[in-house]
Coordinates of C-alpha atoms in Angstrom, one line a residue:
X1 CA 1.3 -28.7 10.7
X2 CA 2.3 -25.9 13.6
X3 CA -0.7 -24.0 14.9
X4 CA -0.9 -20.9 16.1
X5 CA -2.3 -20.1 19.4
X6 CA -3.6 -16.6 21.2
X7 CA -1.6 -15.3 22.9
X8 CA -2.0 -12.3 25.1
X9 CA 0.6 -10.4 24.3
X10 CA -1.3 -10.1 20.9
X11 CA -4.3 -8.9 22.0
X12 CA -2.4 -5.9 24.1
X13 CA -0.8 -4.7 20.7
X14 CA -4.7 -4.7 19.0
X15 CA -6.0 -3.3 22.1
X16 CA -3.4 -0.4 21.9
X17 CA -3.7 0.6 18.4
X18 CA -8.1 0.2 18.7
X19 CA -6.9 3.1 21.2
X20 CA -5.2 5.1 18.6
X21 CA -8.1 4.3 16.6
X22 CA -10.8 6.7 19.4
X23 CA -11.9 3.2 20.2
X24 CA -14.2 3.6 23.3
X25 CA -15.8 1.2 25.6
X26 CA -19.9 1.3 24.5
X27 CA -18.6 1.5 20.5
X28 CA -19.9 -0.1 18.0
X29 CA -17.7 -2.6 16.0
X30 CA -17.7 -4.6 12.5
X31 CA -14.7 -7.4 12.3
X32 CA -14.5 -8.3 8.7
X33 CA -13.3 -11.0 7.5
X34 CA -14.4 -13.7 4.7
X35 CA -13.0 -17.2 5.2
X36 CA -10.4 -17.9 3.8
X37 CA -8.9 -14.7 5.9
X38 CA -6.3 -15.5 9.1
X39 CA -8.3 -16.4 11.3
X40 CA -6.0 -15.8 14.5
X41 CA -5.9 -12.2 13.8
X42 CA -9.9 -12.1 13.9
X43 CA -10.3 -14.1 17.3
X44 CA -7.4 -11.1 18.4
X45 CA -9.3 -8.2 16.6
X46 CA -12.5 -9.4 19.3
X47 CA -11.2 -10.1 22.4
X48 CA -9.1 -6.9 22.4
X49 CA -12.8 -5.4 20.9
X50 CA -14.3 -7.3 24.4
X51 CA -11.2 -6.4 26.3
X52 CA -12.7 -2.6 25.8
X53 CA -16.0 -2.7 26.2
X54 CA -16.5 -2.5 22.9
X55 CA -19.5 -4.0 20.8
X56 CA -18.4 -6.0 18.1
X57 CA -20.0 -8.3 15.4
X58 CA -19.1 -10.5 12.6
X59 CA -19.6 -9.6 8.9
X60 CA -17.6 -13.5 7.6
X61 CA -18.3 -13.8 4.0
X62 CA -17.4 -16.6 1.5
X63 CA -13.8 -16.2 -0.3
X64 CA -14.9 -15.4 -3.5
X65 CA -13.6 -17.6 -6.0
X66 CA -10.8 -16.0 -8.4
X67 CA -12.0 -16.2 -11.9
X68 CA -8.9 -14.9 -13.0
X69 CA -6.5 -16.9 -14.8
X70 CA -3.4 -16.5 -12.5
X71 CA -3.1 -16.3 -8.9
X72 CA -3.7 -12.1 -6.9
X73 CA -1.9 -11.5 -4.3
X74 CA -1.5 -7.9 -2.1
X75 CA -3.7 -5.2 -4.2
X76 CA -5.6 -3.8 -1.8
X77 CA -8.5 -4.8 -3.9
X78 CA -10.8 -7.2 -2.4
X79 CA -13.1 -9.0 -3.6
X80 CA -15.3 -10.3 -0.6
X81 CA -18.3 -7.9 0.6
X82 CA -18.7 -8.0 -3.5
X83 CA -21.3 -5.6 -3.4
X84 CA -24.0 -6.8 -1.6
X85 CA -25.8 -3.6 0.1
X86 CA -27.1 -5.8 3.2
X87 CA -22.9 -6.3 4.6
X88 CA -22.4 -2.3 2.6
X89 CA -25.3 -0.9 5.0
X90 CA -23.6 -2.9 8.5
X91 CA -20.3 -1.7 7.4
X92 CA -21.9 1.9 7.1
X93 CA -23.4 1.5 10.3
X94 CA -20.9 1.1 12.5
X95 CA -18.9 4.0 12.4
X96 CA -15.2 1.9 13.4
X97 CA -14.7 -0.8 10.9
X98 CA -11.6 -3.9 11.4
X99 CA -10.9 -4.6 8.2
X100 CA -9.6 -8.8 8.1
X101 CA -9.9 -9.3 4.6
X102 CA -6.9 -11.1 3.0
X103 CA -6.6 -8.3 0.1
X104 CA -8.1 -5.2 2.3
X105 CA -10.4 -2.9 1.7
X106 CA -7.9 0.2 0.6
X107 CA -8.9 -0.1 -3.2
X108 CA -12.3 -2.1 -2.7
X109 CA -14.6 -0.7 -5.5
X110 CA -17.3 -0.6 -2.0
X111 CA -15.4 1.3 0.5
X112 CA -15.7 4.9 -0.5
X113 CA -19.3 4.8 0.1
X114 CA -18.5 2.7 3.3
X115 CA -15.9 5.9 4.3
X116 CA -19.2 8.1 2.8
X117 CA -21.0 7.3 5.3
X118 CA -19.1 8.4 8.3
X119 CA -17.2 4.8 8.8
X120 CA -13.9 4.9 10.0
X121 CA -11.7 1.5 8.1
X122 CA -8.5 -0.1 10.0
X123 CA -6.8 -2.1 6.8
X124 CA -4.9 -5.2 9.3
X125 CA -3.2 -6.4 7.0
X126 CA -2.6 -10.8 6.0
X127 CA 0.6 -10.9 8.2
X128 CA 1.3 -13.2 11.0
X129 CA 0.6 -11.2 14.5
X130 CA 4.6 -11.5 15.5
X131 CA 5.0 -8.7 11.9
X132 CA 2.2 -6.5 14.0
X133 CA 3.0 -6.5 17.2
X134 CA 6.9 -5.5 16.1
X135 CA 5.2 -2.7 13.9
X136 CA 2.8 -0.8 16.2
X137 CA 2.4 2.8 15.3
X138 CA 3.5 5.8 18.1
X139 CA 2.9 9.9 17.3
X140 CA 6.2 10.3 15.8
X141 CA 5.5 8.3 12.8
X142 CA 2.2 10.3 12.4
X143 CA 4.0 13.0 12.3
X144 CA 7.0 12.6 10.1
X145 CA 4.2 10.7 7.7
X146 CA 2.0 14.1 7.3
X147 CA 4.2 16.2 7.3
X148 CA 5.6 14.1 3.7
X149 CA 2.2 13.9 2.7
X150 CA 2.0 17.7 3.4
X151 CA 5.7 18.2 0.7
X152 CA 4.1 15.3 -1.8
X153 CA 0.2 17.0 -2.3
X154 CA 2.8 21.0 -2.7
X155 CA 5.6 18.9 -5.5
X156 CA 5.3 20.1 -8.9
X157 CA 7.8 17.3 -10.0
X158 CA 9.1 13.7 -7.9
X159 CA 13.2 12.6 -9.6
X160 CA 14.3 8.8 -9.3
X161 CA 17.5 7.6 -9.9
X162 CA 20.1 5.6 -9.0
X163 CA 23.8 4.1 -9.3
X164 CA 22.0 0.5 -10.6
X165 CA 19.6 3.3 -13.7
X166 CA 17.1 4.6 -13.0
X167 CA 16.2 7.8 -14.4
X168 CA 12.2 8.4 -13.2
X169 CA 10.7 11.5 -14.2
X170 CA 6.9 12.2 -12.3
X171 CA 5.1 14.9 -12.9
X172 CA 3.1 15.8 -10.2
X173 CA 0.7 18.2 -10.7
X174 CA -2.5 17.6 -9.5
X175 CA -1.4 14.1 -8.0
X176 CA -3.6 12.3 -5.5
X177 CA -1.3 11.3 -2.2
X178 CA -2.1 9.1 0.2
X179 CA 0.2 9.1 4.1
X180 CA -0.3 6.3 6.1
X181 CA 0.7 5.5 9.6
X182 CA -1.5 2.4 10.8
X183 CA -4.6 3.9 12.6
X184 CA -7.5 6.6 11.6
X185 CA -9.0 7.9 15.1
X186 CA -11.3 10.4 11.9
X187 CA -14.5 9.6 10.5
X188 CA -14.3 9.1 6.9
X189 CA -10.7 7.6 6.5
X190 CA -9.2 4.0 5.9
X191 CA -5.6 3.4 7.9
X192 CA -3.4 0.4 7.8
X193 CA -1.4 -1.9 10.3
X194 CA 1.5 -1.2 9.3
X195 CA 2.0 2.0 8.6
X196 CA 4.4 4.3 7.3
X197 CA 4.5 4.8 4.1
X198 CA 3.5 7.6 2.1
X199 CA 2.2 7.7 -2.0
X200 CA 2.0 9.6 -4.5
X201 CA -1.4 8.9 -7.1
X202 CA 0.0 10.8 -10.3
X203 CA -2.7 11.7 -13.0
X204 CA -2.8 10.7 -16.7
X205 CA 0.5 11.1 -18.9
X206 CA 3.0 12.1 -16.1
X207 CA 5.6 9.6 -15.3
X208 CA 8.5 8.9 -18.3
X209 CA 12.5 7.5 -18.3
X210 CA 14.0 4.6 -16.5
X211 CA 13.7 2.6 -13.6
X212 CA 16.7 -0.2 -13.0
X213 CA 15.5 -2.8 -11.1
X214 CA 19.2 -4.1 -8.8
X215 CA 19.7 -7.8 -7.3
X216 CA 17.7 -7.2 -3.8
X217 CA 14.9 -5.6 -4.5
X218 CA 11.7 -6.6 -3.8
X219 CA 8.8 -8.4 -6.2
X220 CA 5.9 -8.3 -3.5
X221 CA 3.6 -9.5 -5.8
X222 CA 6.1 -13.3 -6.0
X223 CA 6.9 -12.6 -2.2
X224 CA 10.4 -12.6 -3.3
X225 CA 14.5 -10.8 -3.9
X226 CA 15.8 -9.9 -6.8
X227 CA 18.3 -11.9 -7.9
X228 CA 18.8 -9.8 -11.5
X229 CA 18.8 -7.0 -12.9
X230 CA 15.7 -5.8 -14.2
X231 CA 14.6 -2.7 -16.4
X232 CA 11.7 -0.9 -17.4
X233 CA 11.1 1.8 -19.7
X234 CA 8.3 4.1 -19.2
X235 CA 6.7 6.3 -21.8
X236 CA 3.5 8.3 -20.8
X237 CA 2.7 5.8 -18.0
X238 CA 3.1 2.2 -19.4
X239 CA 5.5 0.0 -19.3
X240 CA 6.7 0.3 -22.2
X241 CA 9.5 -2.5 -22.8
X242 CA 11.3 -4.8 -19.8
X243 CA 14.5 -5.7 -20.1
X244 CA 17.0 -8.3 -18.0
X245 CA 18.4 -12.0 -18.0
X246 CA 17.1 -14.5 -16.0
X247 CA 13.7 -15.8 -13.6
X248 CA 13.1 -12.5 -12.1
X249 CA 12.8 -10.9 -15.7
X250 CA 10.5 -14.2 -17.4
X251 CA 8.2 -14.6 -14.5
X252 CA 7.6 -10.4 -14.4
X253 CA 6.8 -10.6 -18.7
X254 CA 4.6 -13.8 -18.1
X255 CA 3.1 -12.2 -15.1
X256 CA 2.1 -8.5 -17.4
X257 CA 1.0 -10.0 -20.1
X258 CA -1.3 -13.4 -18.6
X259 CA -3.5 -10.6 -17.9
X260 CA -4.1 -9.7 -21.7
X261 CA -4.6 -6.3 -20.4
X262 CA -3.1 -2.9 -21.0
X263 CA -4.0 -1.7 -18.0
X264 CA -1.4 -4.1 -16.1
X265 CA 1.5 -2.5 -17.5
X266 CA 0.8 1.2 -16.2
X267 CA 1.7 2.9 -12.5
X268 CA -0.1 2.9 -9.8
X269 CA 2.1 5.2 -7.3
X270 CA 5.1 6.2 -6.8
X271 CA 6.1 6.5 -2.7
X272 CA 8.5 5.8 -0.3
X273 CA 9.1 3.9 2.7
X274 CA 9.7 6.2 6.4
X275 CA 9.0 3.6 9.7
X276 CA 12.4 3.3 11.4
X277 CA 10.5 -0.3 13.0
X278 CA 10.2 -1.6 9.4
X279 CA 13.3 -4.1 8.4
X280 CA 14.1 -5.3 4.7
X281 CA 15.5 -8.2 5.6
X282 CA 11.8 -9.8 7.4
X283 CA 10.6 -11.1 4.2
X284 CA 12.9 -14.3 4.6
X285 CA 11.8 -13.8 8.0
X286 CA 8.1 -15.8 7.5
X287 CA 6.7 -18.5 5.1
X288 CA 4.7 -17.1 2.2
X289 CA 1.6 -17.5 3.6
X290 CA 2.2 -15.3 6.7
X291 CA 3.1 -12.2 4.6
X292 CA 1.8 -9.8 3.2
X293 CA 4.9 -8.2 2.8
X294 CA 3.8 -4.2 3.9
X295 CA 5.7 -3.7 6.3
X296 CA 8.5 -4.3 3.3
X297 CA 6.2 -1.7 1.8
X298 CA 7.1 0.5 4.9
X299 CA 10.9 0.1 5.3
X300 CA 12.0 3.2 5.7
X301 CA 13.3 5.7 2.0
X302 CA 13.2 2.2 0.0
X303 CA 10.9 4.1 -3.3
X304 CA 7.7 2.4 -3.5
X305 CA 7.1 1.7 -7.7
X306 CA 4.0 0.2 -8.4
X307 CA 1.8 -0.7 -11.5
X308 CA -1.9 -1.8 -12.4
X309 CA -4.6 0.6 -11.7
X310 CA -5.1 4.9 -10.4
X311 CA -8.3 4.9 -10.2
X312 CA -7.0 8.9 -9.8
X313 CA -5.7 8.7 -13.5
X314 CA -9.3 6.9 -14.9
X315 CA -7.5 3.5 -14.9
X316 CA -8.7 0.2 -13.6
X317 CA -7.5 -3.2 -13.9
X318 CA -6.6 -6.0 -11.5
X319 CA -3.2 -6.9 -12.1
X320 CA -0.6 -5.1 -9.7
X321 CA 2.8 -5.3 -8.7
X322 CA 4.4 -3.8 -6.0
X323 CA 8.6 -2.9 -6.4
X324 CA 9.5 -2.0 -3.9
X325 CA 13.5 -0.2 -4.3
X326 CA 16.5 0.2 -2.1
X327 CA 19.3 2.2 -3.2
X328 CA 17.4 5.0 -5.0
X329 CA 17.7 9.1 -4.9
X330 CA 14.8 10.7 -4.5
X331 CA 14.2 13.8 -5.1
X332 CA 11.4 16.3 -4.6
X333 CA 11.4 19.6 -6.8
X334 CA 14.8 19.5 -6.6
X335 CA 14.8 18.9 -2.4
X336 CA 16.5 15.1 -1.8
X337 CA 14.0 13.9 0.2
X338 CA 15.5 9.9 -0.1
X339 CA 19.5 9.6 -0.5
X340 CA 21.0 6.6 -1.9
X341 CA 17.8 4.1 0.1
X342 CA 18.6 6.4 2.7
X343 CA 16.0 8.9 4.4
X344 CA 16.7 12.2 4.7
X345 CA 16.0 14.0 8.5
X346 CA 13.5 16.9 6.5
X347 CA 10.1 15.4 7.8
X348 CA 11.1 16.5 11.6

């Protein structure tokens, strides 16, 4: 079995991103991981922080038992902390938290409490460092993502269409929008690396229409490019019909049904990728254990549609699909920001 070694260039990469997170010499930093975390990234985080003169410490949690009947992947809702008070307190007091858990703290139940105390969290997505190396964020990406998030927050209606047959309508009034460009330097905030994504969590009862995934679109829970069309009919946020033939739709039906939870069929968030460095074909370049698919979520011009938990609509579930689609047109109040899969030059 091939074992990766630490490379100086990867330490350099981690230092560069931590510098963007305003880490300074003498700062305390917590490295949160679990027993099944990618050890290489944990070690790189420690070495980079030490090189910068920071004072890192480790919190290593036993990876908890999966009590669901199906594998859980790419939820952004790590259960590693297990609501343990001393762990939460340590993270609150750290100031800067490097999150190397497998699923990440994006939607973990403990995250709001940690952020409220003023800690800032950088989720290092569970990717091979070769992918992280290629996806170091820059100020230009931050500017564009900020502009897109501002536009989405002021949008009343999103319309998504495609030649494959998609015709989706999203009422955006009251939606909560998050833009992630790959680092955070503000207390009480969270970001993930790689970045270059803007997503909105709509209110309850706001999404209706038809969504058609074409061959070549991606189911990131399965880490699979689709080979056949899958048609979803949505009514008041819920997938009420799932049509198609072949393996792709059969797997999606089985996985959704396995949860025995209506909320697994609901919409989590909608948005689009904005990172010109993210490569569509990257999913085919890595073994499944070596990628979390965050790069694919950030591919410029993809429509990122997700099912599962949406706390802003009062819905909670462990079931989750991230489904980047590559040939859509996305209109915000009638203005195309993505046209047939190409991000438009409207964000500066």
